[in-house]
Amino acid sequence: MSPVVSGAPKIEFRDVSHSFALGGGEFAALDRVNLDIADGEFVTVVGPSGCGKSTLMNVAAGLLEPDAGEVLVDGEPVHGPSPQRGVIFQQYALFPWMSVRKNVEFGLKIAGVGAAERRRRAERFIDMVGLTDFADALPKTLSGGMKQRCAIARAYAVDPTILLMDEPFGALDALTRVQLQDRLLDTWSRERRTVLFITHDVDEAVYLANRVIVMAARPGRVHRVIDVDLPYPRTEEIRLSPEFAELRREVWHSVYHQPTPMERTSS
Amino acid sequence: MATVRKDAAAPAAREAAVTGKGPVPPGKARSRTKRSTLPLTIGSGLLGLLIWVVLANIGIQGFPGPLEVAERAVTSIGDGTLLGDALASLRRVLTGFVLGVALAVPVGFLMGWYPVIRGLIEPWLQFFRMVPPLAIIPLAIVLMGIDETPKIFVIFLASFLSSVVSTFQGVVSVDSTLINAARVLGAKDRTVFTGVVVPASTPFILVGMRIGLGASWATVVAAELIAAQEGLGYRMQQAQLYYDLPTIFVQLIVIGLIGLIMDRALLLAERRLTNWQERR
Ligand SMILES: Nc1ncnc2c1ncn2[C@@H]1O[C@H](COP(=O)(O)OP(=O)(O)O)[C@@H](O)[C@H]1O
Ligand SMILES: [Mg+2]
């Protein structure tokens, strides 16, 4: 069940570079990144801390305007965020003063969906992530995993064609993480939204993806692209298979044995 | 726009400064302290009363005992002066306070949202914060006469200054991830402001209001000592002229009680309105 990599890419990074001011000089968080992501593809990005993964995602989300290059979505350059590109943050980013239901309805309300329809749709996604009994609970009463499920429901509710996820399961315990991975794959294989999923967990990167992008740091750039030719649905069997182990070793190797950073701090 | 998360725990910390309580340990420890406070409070009250009786009896010149003060309280309640004075003081405080907060909140939001406005206003704010509101009274009396205006103005100033700073701090400390979360869901500036920035800064605003109300109450009594025809401070000033210590005691107790009630009421409102906050 490999994705059909044909036609125009869904997301295209074209020579995307971005620097942050750093003590009088500049720090290259992204250096001429080129990357095509096909429609319906599940791509994961791994790399050492500080290699520009979040920066890459923020550029794709339209939250950050790159210094050079551009990101195209469906052939159109990205300027500013759009509900078409749903974003899941590691810190959940739920509105703490709103109940689960109100959080999920937020995007629908902005889109001008009427109250009754809003409620109906929110309910569907709250059911989908298994938070029905907590629909009127405040975020502070939820566990980390439940918070992230709520954030996922909130993103799905506005029906994005792309999901951008920045280490969404990074703060969760191992068991919860695996459960959420399986749910995510389950939904993805039914709906085939394009997913750009950032993680620092090599296992997670391989388990989820059609393709793993390994980034290198200083300057942040695409180091290697590794195809994952494992069938979906991914199961525990696959997780324990020799093919999985081999791929994991390969990704692990390219993450942890990277070329020495070429310092590019100019001033 | 400045959206750096500076210190998320700031409202809680400032609250601790207001109430004089440290952070409450979670779980069991909290309920244990709660259970033991009431008897201690009663005991503390009785002890205070005892010390008062002793002080009155060892005969400090004219020092009234609790009974004498209670009698005076009953008389001034009976002839209506106490209620009249309390209402006069409260009216001044509430007028000045409401005006001050009503201006402080929009100004604080503007300062937090537009760095230019912040740059223009902040130096003046920092300066006037260092001037005790009471020090403005002579100027206010000269410019505005001796009727209600200068008193209300000074209270307005006291509550404005404390509320504006906290509102502004609330805006700049709004978590930028929340703003981004709203934007990726399609929110434009206006929705980000009304839907995220305003609710996220309410805890700060409410803490500022509480500090402001305390400052206003302190200011009104002092302002009445200087110039007034009625009010709790005025009554004390009069009593001082006649060496009338029981009346001074009654006024002091009423001032303390009203201040305490207002503070508790705002604290309760604050808890209610911001119970969504994770308290660590
Ligand atoms: N707002 C910022 N200001 C300055 N430097 C930043 C900023 N955001 C990120 N950086 C720097 O850019 C580099 C890449 O950051 P990031 O994309 O967050 O990395 P990752 O998500 O891979 O850990 C890091 O070295 C980080 O310190
Ligand atoms: Mg990151």
Coordinates of C-alpha atoms and ligand atoms in Angstrom, one line a residue:
Chain A
M1 CA 0.0 0.0 0.0
S2 CA 2.7 2.5 -1.0
P3 CA 1.5 6.0 -1.8
V4 CA 1.0 6.9 -5.4
V5 CA 3.8 9.3 -5.9
S6 CA 2.6 10.8 -9.1
G7 CA 1.4 14.2 -10.3
A8 CA 2.4 17.5 -8.7
P9 CA 3.7 17.3 -5.1
K10 CA 1.4 18.5 -2.3
I11 CA 4.1 20.4 -0.5
E12 CA 7.3 21.7 -2.1
F13 CA 10.2 23.3 -0.3
R14 CA 12.2 25.3 -2.8
D15 CA 15.7 26.4 -1.6
V16 CA 14.3 27.4 1.8
S17 CA 16.8 29.2 4.0
H18 CA 16.2 30.9 7.3
S19 CA 18.6 32.5 9.8
F20 CA 18.1 33.8 13.3
A21 CA 20.0 36.7 14.8
L22 CA 22.5 35.3 17.2
G23 CA 24.8 37.5 19.3
G24 CA 25.4 40.1 16.6
G25 CA 25.8 37.4 13.9
E26 CA 23.4 35.1 12.1
F27 CA 22.6 31.5 12.8
A28 CA 21.5 29.4 9.8
A29 CA 18.6 27.3 11.1
L30 CA 17.8 26.2 7.5
D31 CA 20.1 26.2 4.6
R32 CA 18.7 25.7 1.1
V33 CA 16.3 23.0 1.9
N34 CA 14.6 21.3 -1.0
L35 CA 12.0 18.7 -0.4
D36 CA 8.9 17.5 -2.2
I37 CA 6.1 15.7 -0.4
A38 CA 3.5 13.9 -2.4
D39 CA -0.3 14.1 -1.8
G40 CA -1.3 11.6 0.8
E41 CA 2.2 10.9 1.8
F42 CA 3.3 10.4 5.4
V43 CA 6.8 11.9 5.9
T44 CA 8.7 12.0 9.1
V45 CA 11.6 14.3 9.9
V46 CA 14.3 13.3 12.4
G47 CA 17.5 15.0 13.3
P48 CA 19.5 16.2 16.3
S49 CA 18.1 18.8 18.5
G50 CA 18.5 22.3 17.1
C51 CA 18.9 21.1 13.5
G52 CA 15.9 23.2 12.3
K53 CA 13.0 20.8 12.4
S54 CA 10.6 23.2 14.1
T55 CA 11.8 26.0 11.9
L56 CA 11.0 23.8 8.8
M57 CA 7.5 23.1 10.1
N58 CA 6.9 26.7 11.1
V59 CA 7.8 27.8 7.5
A60 CA 5.4 25.2 6.1
A61 CA 2.7 26.3 8.5
G62 CA 3.1 29.9 7.4
L63 CA 4.0 31.0 10.9
L64 CA 7.5 32.0 9.8
E65 CA 8.4 33.7 6.5
P66 CA 11.7 32.3 5.3
D67 CA 14.6 34.6 4.4
A68 CA 15.0 33.0 1.0
G69 CA 13.2 30.4 -1.1
E70 CA 9.6 29.5 -0.7
V71 CA 7.2 26.7 0.2
L72 CA 4.5 25.8 -2.3
V73 CA 1.3 24.0 -1.3
D74 CA -0.7 22.7 -4.3
G75 CA 1.6 24.9 -6.4
E76 CA 0.7 28.1 -4.5
P77 CA 3.3 29.9 -2.4
V78 CA 2.6 29.9 1.3
H79 CA 2.2 33.3 2.9
G80 CA 0.7 33.1 6.4
P81 CA -1.1 30.3 8.1
S82 CA -4.2 28.6 6.7
P83 CA -6.7 26.2 8.2
Q84 CA -6.0 24.0 5.3
R85 CA -2.7 23.2 7.0
G86 CA -3.5 21.8 10.5
V87 CA -0.7 22.1 13.1
I88 CA -0.2 20.0 16.2
F89 CA 2.3 21.4 18.7
Q90 CA 4.3 19.4 21.2
Q91 CA 3.0 21.6 24.0
Y92 CA -0.6 20.8 23.0
A93 CA -1.4 24.5 22.9
L94 CA -5.0 24.0 24.0
F95 CA -6.8 27.1 25.1
P96 CA -6.8 26.5 28.9
W97 CA -10.0 28.6 29.5
M98 CA -12.1 26.5 27.1
S99 CA -13.6 23.1 27.6
V100 CA -12.5 20.3 25.2
R101 CA -15.6 21.0 23.2
K102 CA -15.0 24.7 22.9
N103 CA -11.4 24.0 21.9
V104 CA -12.5 21.7 19.1
E105 CA -15.2 24.2 18.0
F106 CA -12.7 27.1 17.9
G107 CA -11.7 26.7 14.2
L108 CA -15.2 26.0 13.1
K109 CA -16.5 29.2 14.8
I110 CA -13.8 31.2 12.9
A111 CA -14.9 29.5 9.7
G112 CA -18.4 30.8 10.4
V113 CA -20.0 27.4 11.0
G114 CA -23.4 27.8 12.8
A115 CA -23.7 26.7 16.4
A116 CA -25.7 23.5 15.9
E117 CA -23.5 22.3 13.1
R118 CA -20.4 23.3 15.0
R119 CA -21.5 21.2 18.0
R120 CA -22.4 18.2 15.8
R121 CA -19.1 18.3 14.0
A122 CA -17.0 18.8 17.2
E123 CA -18.8 15.9 18.8
R124 CA -17.8 13.7 15.9
F125 CA -14.1 14.5 16.3
I126 CA -14.3 14.3 20.1
D127 CA -15.8 10.8 19.7
M128 CA -13.1 9.9 17.2
V129 CA -10.3 10.7 19.7
G130 CA -12.2 9.0 22.5
L131 CA -12.8 12.0 24.7
T132 CA -16.7 11.9 24.7
D133 CA -16.8 11.7 28.5
F134 CA -14.5 14.7 28.8
A135 CA -16.2 17.0 26.3
D136 CA -17.0 19.6 29.0
A137 CA -13.8 19.2 30.9
L138 CA -11.2 21.9 31.1
P139 CA -7.7 21.0 29.7
K140 CA -6.1 21.3 33.2
T141 CA -8.0 18.2 34.2
L142 CA -6.7 16.1 31.3
S143 CA -3.6 13.9 31.1
G144 CA -0.9 14.7 28.5
G145 CA -2.2 12.1 26.1
M146 CA -5.8 13.3 26.4
K147 CA -4.7 16.9 25.8
Q148 CA -2.9 15.9 22.7
R149 CA -5.9 13.9 21.5
C150 CA -8.0 17.0 22.0
A151 CA -5.5 19.0 20.0
I152 CA -5.7 16.5 17.3
A153 CA -9.5 16.6 17.3
R154 CA -9.3 20.4 17.1
A155 CA -7.0 20.2 14.1
Y156 CA -9.1 17.6 12.3
A157 CA -12.3 19.5 12.9
V158 CA -11.5 22.2 10.3
D159 CA -10.8 19.4 7.8
P160 CA -7.2 20.3 6.8
T161 CA -5.7 18.5 3.8
I162 CA -2.2 18.7 5.4
L163 CA -1.2 17.9 9.0
L164 CA 2.0 19.4 10.3
M165 CA 3.0 17.8 13.6
D166 CA 5.9 19.0 15.6
E167 CA 7.0 16.2 18.0
P168 CA 3.4 15.7 19.0
F169 CA 4.0 12.7 21.1
G170 CA 7.4 13.8 22.5
A171 CA 6.2 14.5 26.0
L172 CA 4.1 11.4 26.4
D173 CA 4.9 8.1 28.1
A174 CA 6.0 5.2 25.9
L175 CA 2.7 3.3 26.0
T176 CA 0.5 6.3 25.3
R177 CA 2.8 7.2 22.5
V178 CA 2.4 3.9 20.8
Q179 CA -1.3 4.0 21.2
L180 CA -1.5 7.5 19.6
Q181 CA 0.8 6.4 16.8
D182 CA -1.5 3.6 15.9
R183 CA -4.6 5.8 16.1
L184 CA -2.9 8.3 13.9
L185 CA -1.9 5.7 11.3
D186 CA -5.4 4.3 11.4
T187 CA -7.0 7.7 10.6
W188 CA -4.3 8.5 8.1
S189 CA -4.9 5.3 6.1
R190 CA -8.6 6.0 5.9
E191 CA -8.4 9.7 5.0
R192 CA -5.0 10.1 3.4
R193 CA -4.2 13.5 4.5
T194 CA -0.6 14.5 3.8
V195 CA 1.4 14.4 7.0
L196 CA 4.6 16.1 7.9
F197 CA 5.6 14.6 11.2
I198 CA 8.6 15.8 13.2
T199 CA 10.1 13.6 15.9
H200 CA 13.4 13.0 17.6
D201 CA 12.5 9.3 18.1
V202 CA 14.0 7.1 15.4
D203 CA 11.6 4.2 16.1
E204 CA 8.6 6.5 15.7
A205 CA 10.1 8.0 12.5
V206 CA 10.4 4.6 10.9
Y207 CA 7.2 3.1 12.2
L208 CA 5.0 5.9 10.8
A209 CA 6.5 6.9 7.6
N210 CA 6.5 6.3 3.9
R211 CA 9.7 8.3 3.9
V212 CA 12.1 9.5 6.6
I213 CA 13.9 12.8 6.2
V214 CA 17.1 12.9 8.2
M215 CA 18.3 16.5 8.9
A216 CA 21.8 17.6 9.9
A217 CA 22.6 20.6 12.0
R218 CA 24.6 23.8 11.6
P219 CA 23.4 24.7 9.2
G220 CA 20.1 22.9 9.3
R221 CA 19.7 20.9 6.0
V222 CA 18.4 17.7 4.6
H223 CA 21.1 15.1 5.2
R224 CA 19.5 11.9 3.9
V225 CA 16.1 10.7 2.6
I226 CA 15.3 7.1 3.5
D227 CA 12.3 5.3 1.9
V228 CA 10.4 3.0 4.2
D229 CA 9.2 0.1 2.2
L230 CA 7.1 -1.5 4.9
P231 CA 3.5 -2.3 4.3
Y232 CA 0.5 -0.6 6.1
P233 CA -1.2 -1.3 8.4
R234 CA 1.9 -1.2 10.5
T235 CA 1.6 -3.7 13.4
E236 CA 3.6 -4.9 16.3
E237 CA 4.9 -7.7 14.0
I238 CA 6.3 -5.1 11.7
R239 CA 7.8 -3.3 14.6
L240 CA 9.6 -6.5 15.5
S241 CA 10.6 -7.5 12.0
P242 CA 14.2 -7.7 10.7
E243 CA 13.3 -5.2 8.0
F244 CA 12.2 -2.7 10.5
A245 CA 15.4 -3.2 12.5
E246 CA 17.5 -2.7 9.4
L247 CA 15.7 0.5 8.5
R248 CA 16.0 1.7 12.1
R249 CA 19.7 1.0 12.1
E250 CA 20.1 3.0 8.9
V251 CA 18.2 6.0 10.2
W252 CA 19.9 5.8 13.5
H253 CA 23.3 5.8 11.8
S254 CA 22.5 8.8 9.6
V255 CA 21.2 10.7 12.6
Y256 CA 24.0 10.0 15.0
H257 CA 27.0 9.8 12.7
Q258 CA 26.6 13.0 10.8
P259 CA 29.4 15.0 9.1
T260 CA 31.0 17.5 11.3
P261 CA 29.0 20.7 11.3
M262 CA 30.2 23.3 8.8
E263 CA 29.9 26.4 10.9
R264 CA 28.2 29.1 9.0
T265 CA 27.9 31.9 11.4
S266 CA 28.7 35.0 9.5
S267 CA 28.5 38.5 11.0
Chain B
M1 CA 4.3 42.0 18.5
A2 CA 6.0 41.0 21.7
T3 CA 4.8 37.6 22.7
V4 CA 7.7 36.2 24.6
R5 CA 6.7 34.0 27.5
K6 CA 8.5 35.7 30.3
D7 CA 7.2 34.3 33.5
A8 CA 4.1 32.2 33.5
A9 CA 4.0 32.0 37.2
A10 CA 4.0 35.7 37.7
P11 CA 0.3 36.1 38.7
A12 CA 0.6 33.4 41.3
A13 CA 3.8 34.8 42.6
R14 CA 2.3 38.3 42.9
E15 CA -0.7 36.9 44.5
A16 CA 1.5 35.3 47.1
A17 CA 3.0 38.7 47.6
V18 CA -0.4 40.2 48.1
T19 CA -1.7 37.7 50.5
G20 CA 1.6 37.1 52.2
K21 CA 1.1 33.4 51.6
G22 CA 3.8 31.3 50.0
P23 CA 2.9 28.7 47.3
V24 CA 0.5 26.2 48.7
P25 CA 1.9 22.6 48.5
P26 CA -0.4 20.3 46.6
G27 CA -2.6 17.5 47.8
K28 CA -2.8 16.5 51.4
A29 CA -0.6 19.3 52.7
R30 CA -3.1 21.9 51.5
S31 CA -6.1 20.3 53.2
R32 CA -4.2 19.9 56.4
T33 CA -3.3 23.6 56.5
K34 CA -6.9 24.4 55.7
R35 CA -8.3 22.4 58.6
S36 CA -6.0 24.0 61.1
T37 CA -6.4 27.6 60.1
L38 CA -9.9 28.3 61.7
P39 CA -9.1 27.4 65.3
L40 CA -5.8 29.3 64.9
T41 CA -7.7 32.4 63.6
I42 CA -10.1 32.3 66.5
G43 CA -7.3 31.8 68.9
S44 CA -5.3 34.7 67.4
G45 CA -8.4 36.9 67.7
L46 CA -8.9 36.1 71.4
L47 CA -5.2 36.6 72.1
G48 CA -5.4 40.0 70.5
L49 CA -8.4 41.0 72.5
L50 CA -6.7 39.9 75.7
I51 CA -3.6 42.0 74.9
W52 CA -5.9 44.9 74.2
V53 CA -7.7 44.5 77.6
V54 CA -4.4 44.3 79.4
L55 CA -3.1 47.4 77.6
A56 CA -6.2 49.3 78.5
N57 CA -6.1 48.3 82.1
I58 CA -2.5 49.0 82.9
G59 CA -3.6 52.5 82.1
I60 CA -2.0 54.0 79.0
Q61 CA -3.4 57.6 79.1
G62 CA -6.9 57.5 77.6
F63 CA -6.5 54.1 76.0
P64 CA -10.0 52.7 75.6
G65 CA -10.9 49.1 76.2
P66 CA -12.9 46.8 73.9
L67 CA -16.2 47.6 75.7
E68 CA -15.8 51.3 75.4
V69 CA -15.1 51.0 71.7
A70 CA -18.0 48.6 71.2
E71 CA -20.3 51.2 72.9
R72 CA -19.1 53.9 70.7
A73 CA -19.6 51.7 67.6
V74 CA -23.2 51.1 68.7
T75 CA -23.8 54.8 69.1
S76 CA -22.3 55.7 65.7
I77 CA -24.3 53.0 64.0
G78 CA -27.4 54.2 65.9
D79 CA -27.1 57.9 64.8
G80 CA -26.1 56.8 61.2
T81 CA -22.8 58.6 61.1
L82 CA -20.8 55.3 60.7
L83 CA -22.9 54.2 57.7
G84 CA -22.8 57.6 56.2
D85 CA -19.0 57.9 56.5
A86 CA -18.4 54.4 55.2
L87 CA -20.6 55.0 52.2
A88 CA -18.9 58.3 51.5
S89 CA -15.5 56.7 51.5
L90 CA -16.7 53.7 49.5
R91 CA -18.3 55.9 46.9
R92 CA -15.0 57.7 46.4
V93 CA -13.0 54.6 46.2
L94 CA -15.4 52.8 43.8
T95 CA -15.7 55.8 41.5
G96 CA -12.0 56.3 41.3
F97 CA -11.3 52.6 41.1
V98 CA -13.8 51.9 38.3
L99 CA -12.5 54.9 36.3
G100 CA -8.9 53.9 36.8
V101 CA -9.5 50.3 35.8
A102 CA -11.6 51.3 32.8
L103 CA -8.8 53.3 31.4
A104 CA -6.0 51.0 32.5
V105 CA -7.2 47.9 30.7
P106 CA -7.4 49.3 27.2
V107 CA -4.2 51.3 27.7
G108 CA -2.4 48.1 29.0
F109 CA -3.7 46.1 26.0
L110 CA -2.5 48.8 23.6
M111 CA 0.9 48.9 25.3
G112 CA 1.2 45.1 25.1
W113 CA 0.1 44.9 21.5
Y114 CA 1.9 47.9 19.9
P115 CA 5.6 48.3 21.0
V116 CA 5.5 52.0 19.8
I117 CA 2.7 52.8 22.3
R118 CA 4.6 50.9 25.0
G119 CA 7.7 52.9 24.3
L120 CA 5.9 56.2 24.5
I121 CA 3.9 55.4 27.7
E122 CA 6.2 53.3 29.8
P123 CA 8.7 55.9 30.9
W124 CA 5.9 58.0 32.4
L125 CA 4.3 55.0 34.0
Q126 CA 7.6 54.0 35.6
F127 CA 8.0 57.5 36.9
F128 CA 4.6 58.0 38.3
R129 CA 4.7 54.6 39.9
M130 CA 7.5 55.9 42.1
V131 CA 5.4 58.9 43.2
P132 CA 3.1 57.9 46.0
P133 CA -0.5 58.9 45.1
L134 CA -0.8 60.8 48.3
A135 CA 2.0 63.1 47.2
I136 CA -0.2 64.2 44.4
I137 CA -2.9 65.5 46.8
P138 CA -1.5 69.0 47.4
L139 CA -1.2 69.5 43.6
A140 CA -4.6 68.1 43.0
I141 CA -6.2 70.3 45.7
V142 CA -4.6 73.4 44.3
L143 CA -5.7 72.5 40.7
M144 CA -9.1 71.0 41.4
G145 CA -10.3 72.6 44.6
I146 CA -11.3 70.8 47.8
D147 CA -14.5 69.0 46.7
E148 CA -14.7 65.4 45.6
T149 CA -12.6 65.8 42.4
P150 CA -9.1 65.7 43.8
K151 CA -9.8 62.7 46.0
I152 CA -11.4 60.7 43.3
F153 CA -8.5 61.8 41.0
V154 CA -5.9 60.5 43.3
I155 CA -7.7 57.2 43.7
F156 CA -8.1 57.0 40.0
L157 CA -4.4 57.4 39.6
A158 CA -3.6 54.8 42.2
S159 CA -5.8 52.1 40.7
F160 CA -4.8 53.1 37.1
L161 CA -1.1 52.7 37.7
S162 CA -1.3 49.3 39.3
S163 CA -3.8 47.9 36.8
V164 CA -2.1 49.2 33.7
V165 CA 1.2 47.6 34.5
S166 CA -0.4 44.2 35.2
T167 CA -2.6 44.3 32.1
F168 CA 0.4 45.1 30.0
Q169 CA 2.4 42.3 31.6
G170 CA -0.4 40.0 31.0
V171 CA -0.4 40.8 27.3
V172 CA 3.3 40.3 26.8
S173 CA 3.4 37.1 28.7
V174 CA 0.7 35.4 26.6
D175 CA 2.1 32.1 25.4
S176 CA 3.1 32.6 21.8
T177 CA 2.2 29.0 21.0
L178 CA -1.5 29.8 21.9
I179 CA -1.4 32.7 19.5
N180 CA 0.1 30.4 16.8
A181 CA -2.5 27.7 17.5
A182 CA -5.3 30.3 16.9
R183 CA -3.7 31.6 13.7
V184 CA -3.3 28.1 12.2
L185 CA -7.0 27.5 12.9
G186 CA -7.7 30.6 10.8
A187 CA -7.9 33.4 13.4
K188 CA -7.0 36.8 12.1
D189 CA -5.5 39.6 14.4
R190 CA -8.9 40.6 15.8
T191 CA -9.9 37.1 16.8
V192 CA -6.4 36.4 18.2
F193 CA -6.8 39.5 20.3
T194 CA -10.4 38.9 21.6
G195 CA -10.2 35.1 21.6
V196 CA -6.7 34.5 23.0
V197 CA -4.9 37.6 24.3
V198 CA -7.8 38.9 26.4
P199 CA -8.7 35.7 28.2
A200 CA -5.1 34.7 28.6
S201 CA -4.3 38.0 30.4
T202 CA -7.3 38.0 32.7
P203 CA -5.4 36.4 35.6
F204 CA -2.8 39.3 35.4
I205 CA -5.5 41.9 35.2
L206 CA -7.4 40.6 38.1
V207 CA -4.3 40.5 40.3
G208 CA -3.6 44.1 39.3
M209 CA -7.1 45.1 40.1
R210 CA -6.8 43.6 43.5
I211 CA -3.6 45.4 44.2
G212 CA -5.2 48.5 42.8
L213 CA -8.2 48.3 45.1
G214 CA -6.0 47.9 48.1
A215 CA -4.0 50.9 47.1
S216 CA -7.2 52.9 46.5
W217 CA -8.6 52.1 49.9
A218 CA -5.4 53.1 51.6
T219 CA -5.4 56.3 49.5
V220 CA -8.9 57.4 50.2
V221 CA -8.6 57.2 53.9
A222 CA -5.4 59.3 53.8
A223 CA -6.9 61.7 51.4
E224 CA -9.9 62.3 53.7
L225 CA -7.5 63.0 56.6
I226 CA -6.2 65.9 54.6
A227 CA -9.4 67.3 53.2
A228 CA -13.0 66.1 53.5
Q229 CA -16.4 66.9 55.0
E230 CA -17.4 63.3 55.6
G231 CA -15.9 59.8 55.3
L232 CA -14.0 57.5 57.7
G233 CA -10.8 59.4 57.4
Y234 CA -12.5 62.7 58.1
R235 CA -14.3 61.3 61.2
M236 CA -10.9 60.2 62.5
Q237 CA -9.4 63.5 61.9
Q238 CA -12.3 65.1 63.8
A239 CA -11.9 62.6 66.7
Q240 CA -8.2 63.4 66.9
L241 CA -9.0 67.1 67.5
Y242 CA -11.1 66.1 70.5
Y243 CA -8.8 63.4 71.8
D244 CA -11.7 61.0 71.1
L245 CA -9.8 57.7 71.0
P246 CA -12.9 55.3 71.0
T247 CA -14.1 56.9 67.7
I248 CA -10.6 56.5 66.2
F249 CA -10.6 52.8 67.2
V250 CA -14.1 52.3 65.6
Q251 CA -13.0 54.0 62.4
L252 CA -9.8 51.9 62.3
I253 CA -11.6 48.7 62.8
V254 CA -14.2 49.6 60.1
I255 CA -11.5 50.6 57.7
G256 CA -9.7 47.3 58.2
L257 CA -12.9 45.3 57.9
I258 CA -14.1 47.0 54.7
G259 CA -10.7 46.6 53.1
L260 CA -10.6 42.9 54.0
I261 CA -14.1 42.3 52.7
M262 CA -13.3 44.0 49.4
D263 CA -10.1 42.1 49.0
R264 CA -11.7 38.8 49.7
A265 CA -14.5 39.5 47.3
L266 CA -12.1 40.3 44.5
L267 CA -10.0 37.2 45.4
L268 CA -13.2 35.1 45.1
A269 CA -14.0 36.7 41.8
E270 CA -10.5 36.1 40.6
R271 CA -10.6 32.4 41.6
R272 CA -14.0 32.0 39.9
L273 CA -12.9 33.7 36.7
T274 CA -9.6 32.0 36.4
N275 CA -10.2 28.5 37.7
W276 CA -9.1 27.2 34.4
Q277 CA -5.5 28.0 35.3
E278 CA -3.2 25.1 36.2
R279 CA -2.0 25.9 39.7
R280 CA 1.3 24.3 40.3
Ligands
LIG1 N1 13.2 32.5 17.7 C1 14.5 32.1 17.6 N2 15.5 33.0 17.8 C2 16.8 32.6 17.7 N3 17.2 31.4 17.4 C3 16.2 30.5 17.2 C4 14.8 30.8 17.3 N4 14.1 29.6 17.0 C5 15.1 28.7 16.8 N5 16.3 29.2 16.9 C6 17.6 28.4 16.7 O1 17.5 27.8 15.4 C7 18.0 26.5 15.5 C8 16.9 25.5 15.0 O2 15.8 25.5 15.9 P1 14.6 24.5 15.8 O3 14.1 24.6 14.4 O4 13.7 24.8 16.9 O5 15.3 23.1 16.0 P2 14.7 21.7 16.3 O6 13.2 21.8 16.3 O7 15.3 20.8 15.3 O8 15.2 21.3 17.7 C9 18.3 26.2 17.0 O9 19.7 26.3 17.1 C10 17.7 27.3 17.7 O10 18.5 27.7 18.8
MG2 MG 11.8 21.6 17.7

